[in-house]
Structures are given as C-alpha cells and as structure tokens.
C-alpha cells in the first residue's frame, strides 16, 4: 500500500496506537470490521463524472448573462468547490495508482509533503462546499420572505463579499486543521460547523415549505380545489426530503466518524466504524455528483445554456 492516503490525518484517532487499533478491531466483530475494499478505479470514475458535471455548470453560468445574478454565482461557487473535491480526489488516486504499479517513484519526504497539500485542498473544498450549501439556503430564504427587497438586500457587492469571505475562511480553516489536527478542539470546531449548517438548512427549508403550504392552502380554499393543495404539498415535501436527505446521507457518516474520534478513539465498536472511512469519502464525492442535479440542472434557463455549451464543444 502506498503512503499516500486520502485525508490520512482524519482516517483514525491520532491518540490510539496501532496495537490498540488492531486488538480493538479483532474484538469488535471480525469480518464486519475489515471495512470495504473500494477500488481506486471507483474513486477515479466518480471524480471524473463530478468534474465534468460541475465544469458544465460553471461554463453555462459564465456563458449566459441572464444567469449573472447572486443566486447563480453561489451555485457556481458550489460547483467550483465540488470540482476541487473531484480534482484533489483524482490527483490523489492517480498518484496512488502510479506508485502502486511502480510507474512513479518518489521519496518518502516528498510523498508526505504532497499528502499534506492534497489534504489541505480536500479540507478547503469540503468546508467551502458546506458553506455554499448554507449560503444558497439563506439566499433562497431571502428570495421567498423578502421578495420585494431581495435586490436591495442581496446586492452584487454583498454577494462578492460573501463569496470572498467563504473562500478565505475555507483556506484558513483547512490550514489550521492540517497544522493542528492532533488537537481535539479543532475537530470539535469542524463538527460544530457541520451541525450548524445542518440546523440552518433544516430550519430555513422547513420554514420555506411551511410558507408554501400556507400559500397553497389559501388559494385552494378560495378556489375550492383541495387536490391542488395536496399535490403541491406532496411535491414540496419530496423536494425538502431530497435536499436534506442527500445532505445528511452524504455528509453525516464522515462527521459522525469525527465525533467518534473525539469521544471514543479506542472503543472496539468505534474502531470498527473507522474501518469504513473510504466509504464515507465515496459518499462525499457522490454529493459532488448529485449537487448539480439538485441546485443547477433544475433551472430551465441553465439547462438550455448547458445544451448550447455541449453542442458548441462538439
């Protein structure tokens, strides 16, 4: 196995020795604690799919002036964040494959330096991706509840400041995480950030859904067509379930892994959970594949521009 491993700093507790890890794993459930042998080719394939999808989103938004608005700029930044996840994953997977097959021979010190750089890129893209998911939720909330004042609240200048702040904060936080990863306080901050984003999205989207239900109920009662209300409520509930479900399924296991690192680093069952770390990374990459389908491709204007971009590329 090569020395290069994705997010090796967060793969297992730093304060649990290798012997304790092995003994705990052996006592936790045998075959169940061997983890999943996920081939590098799967990482490579998902990374390529995500990269192509998000590149198309960025190209379409840049091409169409009708999409030059804060909402689509935030979606574009989300696509760039997901692209960074894909690029860092592709780079690491390629290095691992080349080193495993003896094509690339690099000194151990250089490998460790490359690992730190790629880990920092991955952490930065993860934090920025989570941040822009929250920013998009806030932007949609303002669009619904402050529709008449939206353009005065979310000006282009404020949108640019927001995007720059997110990228700066992501870069600084990833640098701090890689430098002080042995400090549990750093991991607790990362866990707290995820929980904050989860609660923020949950509260905002449920509030928006409640308003939509109230609006449809008022219209249907006036027109005496309750079927419309039930259909619209069902569609809203499905959309809300998809948004929050995808977010929790893709990000939840990774951050639960971090919680276990802090709370029970030597517990046999926690150690068993650590062995599935590569599966949690796969889920994060899958989130980068799904994000364009949820936030970008649902726009008719963007889909039309996307078709033009694809036709022009041919």
XYZ file of C-alpha atoms in Angstrom:
314
model
C 0.000 0.000 0.000
C 1.325 3.414 -0.865
C 1.999 6.049 1.743
C -0.373 8.406 0.016
C -3.842 8.072 1.517
C -6.805 10.431 1.304
C -7.267 12.511 4.454
C -4.913 10.232 6.407
C -4.999 12.772 9.265
C -8.680 12.055 9.920
C -8.716 8.383 8.985
C -8.181 7.176 12.562
C -7.576 8.638 16.026
C -4.094 10.048 16.418
C -4.008 9.107 20.103
C -4.736 5.398 19.584
C -1.709 3.217 18.955
C -1.577 0.745 16.104
C -1.567 -2.193 18.513
C -4.638 -0.979 20.325
C -6.342 -0.388 16.977
C -5.646 -3.952 15.846
C -6.736 -5.555 19.117
C -9.897 -3.469 19.279
C -10.746 -4.315 15.704
C -10.222 -8.002 16.297
C -12.540 -7.945 19.278
C -15.238 -5.822 17.723
C -16.682 -8.248 15.236
C -14.093 -9.877 12.985
C -15.113 -9.739 9.338
C -17.530 -6.850 9.914
C -14.622 -4.643 10.987
C -12.429 -5.230 7.962
C -14.040 -2.289 6.170
C -14.811 -2.200 2.456
C -12.184 -2.724 -0.200
C -13.139 0.119 -2.515
C -11.080 0.063 -5.730
C -9.217 3.186 -6.781
C -10.992 2.956 -10.127
C -14.303 3.813 -8.415
C -12.784 6.937 -6.864
C -11.395 7.817 -10.292
C -14.711 7.285 -12.107
C -16.809 9.282 -9.631
C -14.224 12.053 -9.620
C -14.326 12.310 -13.413
C -18.147 12.356 -13.513
C -18.287 15.076 -10.850
C -15.588 17.099 -12.577
C -17.400 17.047 -15.940
C -20.786 17.886 -14.397
C -19.518 20.836 -12.396
C -17.382 22.125 -15.255
C -20.517 22.251 -17.405
C -22.372 24.164 -14.676
C -19.584 26.753 -14.386
C -19.305 27.099 -18.181
C -23.076 27.552 -18.582
C -23.290 30.218 -15.867
C -20.326 32.138 -17.274
C -21.707 31.951 -20.823
C -25.276 33.175 -20.185
C -25.584 36.780 -18.971
C -29.121 36.047 -17.765
C -27.514 33.801 -15.146
C -25.214 36.540 -13.847
C -27.052 37.012 -10.561
C -26.119 36.332 -6.908
C -28.111 33.085 -6.789
C -26.300 31.582 -9.772
C -22.955 32.951 -8.599
C -23.441 30.986 -5.369
C -24.346 27.886 -7.379
C -21.241 28.467 -9.496
C -19.089 28.661 -6.341
C -20.666 25.437 -5.090
C -19.757 23.820 -8.412
C -16.159 25.092 -8.095
C -15.964 23.677 -4.549
C -17.234 20.323 -5.782
C -14.727 20.489 -8.634
C -11.924 20.937 -6.102
C -13.160 17.844 -4.283
C -13.052 15.966 -7.597
C -9.661 17.324 -8.694
C -7.999 16.568 -5.358
C -9.519 13.089 -5.373
C -8.396 12.478 -8.962
C -4.874 13.715 -8.227
C -4.532 11.538 -5.136
C -5.986 8.465 -6.821
C -3.698 8.848 -9.843
C -0.642 9.198 -7.616
C -1.685 6.097 -5.667
C -2.185 4.048 -8.840
C 1.128 5.177 -10.352
C 3.019 4.447 -7.142
C 1.366 1.062 -6.603
C 2.333 -0.034 -10.127
C 5.901 1.245 -9.773
C 5.499 3.822 -12.545
C 6.162 6.733 -10.179
C 8.933 6.556 -7.568
C 9.066 9.451 -5.125
C 10.986 9.952 -1.889
C 9.024 9.480 1.330
C 9.518 13.111 2.401
C 8.070 14.380 -0.875
C 5.130 11.981 -0.585
C 4.319 13.310 2.889
C 4.518 16.889 1.617
C 2.208 16.057 -1.316
C -0.172 14.330 1.065
C -0.387 17.427 3.265
C -1.011 19.690 0.268
C -3.757 17.443 -1.134
C -5.308 17.025 2.317
C -5.405 20.808 2.694
C -7.049 21.129 -0.729
C -9.634 18.496 0.185
C -10.387 20.108 3.559
C -10.697 23.547 1.966
C -13.099 22.256 -0.696
C -15.160 20.379 1.913
C -15.546 23.471 4.115
C -16.334 25.741 1.157
C -18.853 23.253 -0.261
C -20.679 23.066 3.074
C -20.562 26.862 3.383
C -22.062 27.499 -0.047
C -24.843 24.980 0.630
C -25.734 27.167 3.621
C -25.368 30.379 1.607
C -27.712 29.043 -1.097
C -30.285 28.159 1.580
C -30.084 31.701 3.023
C -30.346 33.230 -0.465
C -33.477 31.203 -1.235
C -34.948 32.179 2.124
C -34.439 35.880 1.339
C -35.925 35.344 -2.133
C -39.156 33.951 -0.643
C -39.650 36.012 2.504
C -38.209 39.315 1.280
C -39.035 39.099 -2.428
C -39.659 42.826 -2.921
C -36.447 43.800 -1.126
C -34.282 40.957 -2.447
C -32.242 43.042 -4.896
C -31.548 45.683 -2.257
C -30.597 43.066 0.349
C -28.561 40.710 -1.833
C -26.632 43.204 -3.957
C -23.822 42.121 -6.245
C -21.296 43.737 -3.919
C -22.589 41.784 -0.913
C -22.600 38.591 -2.952
C -18.950 39.136 -3.918
C -18.001 39.863 -0.290
C -19.833 36.715 0.817
C -18.061 34.544 -1.761
C -14.640 36.007 -0.971
C -15.231 35.535 2.762
C -16.187 31.888 2.308
C -13.112 31.118 0.207
C -10.810 32.941 2.639
C -12.334 31.244 5.687
C -12.123 27.845 3.972
C -8.438 28.291 3.146
C -7.544 29.467 6.657
C -9.580 26.757 8.407
C -8.096 23.978 6.263
C -4.579 25.225 7.001
C -5.325 25.291 10.737
C -6.876 21.813 10.572
C -3.872 20.262 8.828
C -1.439 22.019 11.174
C -3.228 21.271 14.457
C -5.110 18.089 13.593
C -3.952 16.465 16.865
C -5.987 18.956 18.863
C -9.498 17.705 19.611
C -10.714 21.308 19.836
C -10.058 21.680 16.088
C -12.132 18.597 15.295
C -14.891 19.835 17.612
C -14.967 23.121 15.684
C -15.322 21.197 12.405
C -18.097 19.032 13.882
C -19.839 22.124 15.266
C -19.648 23.761 11.833
C -21.377 20.767 10.211
C -24.108 20.686 12.878
C -24.648 24.433 12.448
C -25.080 24.028 8.678
C -27.429 21.091 9.180
C -29.644 23.005 11.619
C -29.524 26.154 9.457
C -30.677 24.310 6.335
C -33.282 22.361 8.302
C -34.832 25.486 9.832
C -34.750 27.600 6.655
C -36.109 24.945 4.276
C -38.849 23.822 6.669
C -39.883 27.458 7.167
C -39.996 27.975 3.395
C -42.010 24.776 2.972
C -44.470 25.877 5.675
C -44.995 29.211 3.924
C -45.557 27.490 0.580
C -48.125 25.153 2.188
C -49.931 28.093 3.776
C -49.987 29.953 0.457
C -51.315 26.960 -1.491
C -53.893 26.263 1.231
C -55.189 29.824 0.958
C -55.507 29.606 -2.821
C -57.137 26.179 -2.774
C -59.671 27.232 -0.134
C -60.701 30.215 -2.256
C -60.975 28.114 -5.392
C -62.370 25.086 -3.502
C -59.788 22.751 -5.057
C -58.135 20.851 -2.180
C -56.477 18.444 -4.607
C -54.122 21.212 -5.727
C -53.095 21.780 -2.125
C -52.354 18.097 -1.539
C -50.369 17.781 -4.771
C -48.284 20.895 -4.119
C -47.663 19.862 -0.501
C -46.516 16.440 -1.656
C -44.102 17.954 -4.211
C -42.745 20.355 -1.596
C -42.265 17.557 0.907
C -40.428 15.452 -1.693
C -38.141 18.355 -2.613
C -37.410 19.089 1.052
C -36.707 15.407 1.725
C -34.302 15.234 -1.213
C -32.421 18.384 -0.188
C -31.969 17.491 3.468
C -31.747 13.729 2.885
C -28.910 13.991 0.379
C -27.075 16.450 2.629
C -27.357 14.222 5.707
C -26.629 10.914 3.954
C -23.563 12.231 2.115
C -22.018 14.264 4.923
C -23.387 12.615 8.092
C -21.175 9.478 8.215
C -17.956 11.482 7.748
C -18.755 13.856 10.594
C -20.026 11.009 12.789
C -16.598 9.473 12.179
C -15.015 12.676 13.524
C -17.316 12.616 16.571
C -16.196 9.069 17.374
C -12.538 10.071 17.007
C -13.090 12.666 19.732
C -15.397 10.682 22.037
C -14.283 7.023 21.843
C -10.969 6.628 19.974
C -10.142 3.200 21.496
C -13.612 1.702 21.851
C -13.860 -1.544 19.805
C -17.117 -0.585 18.098
C -15.847 2.888 17.254
C -12.697 1.338 15.838
C -14.866 -0.898 13.684
C -16.655 2.188 12.351
C -13.285 3.804 11.489
C -12.507 0.972 9.072
C -15.258 2.210 6.722
C -13.629 5.613 6.207
C -13.179 5.129 2.450
C -16.942 4.583 2.139
C -17.535 7.954 3.807
C -15.205 9.594 1.277
C -17.153 7.948 -1.544
C -20.363 9.478 -0.160
C -18.772 12.957 -0.123
C -17.713 12.526 -3.751
C -21.231 11.303 -4.588
C -22.528 14.539 -3.086
C -20.401 16.422 -5.611
C -22.077 14.378 -8.354
C -25.606 14.986 -7.029
C -25.277 18.716 -6.207
C -25.566 19.884 -9.863
C -28.736 17.795 -10.267
C -30.342 19.425 -7.219
C -29.154 23.029 -7.395
C -28.259 23.700 -11.046
C -29.868 21.441 -13.642
C -33.393 22.107 -12.331
C -33.194 25.584 -13.884
C -34.687 25.645 -17.379
C -32.511 28.608 -18.397
C -29.369 26.828 -17.237
C -30.354 23.585 -18.968
C -30.872 25.484 -22.224
C -27.462 27.134 -21.901
C -25.946 23.804 -20.980
C -27.253 22.317 -24.212
C -25.632 25.168 -26.138
C -22.325 24.605 -24.328
C -22.370 20.874 -25.114
C -23.279 21.465 -28.789
C -20.522 24.068 -29.131
C -17.979 21.665 -27.634
C -18.798 19.190 -30.394
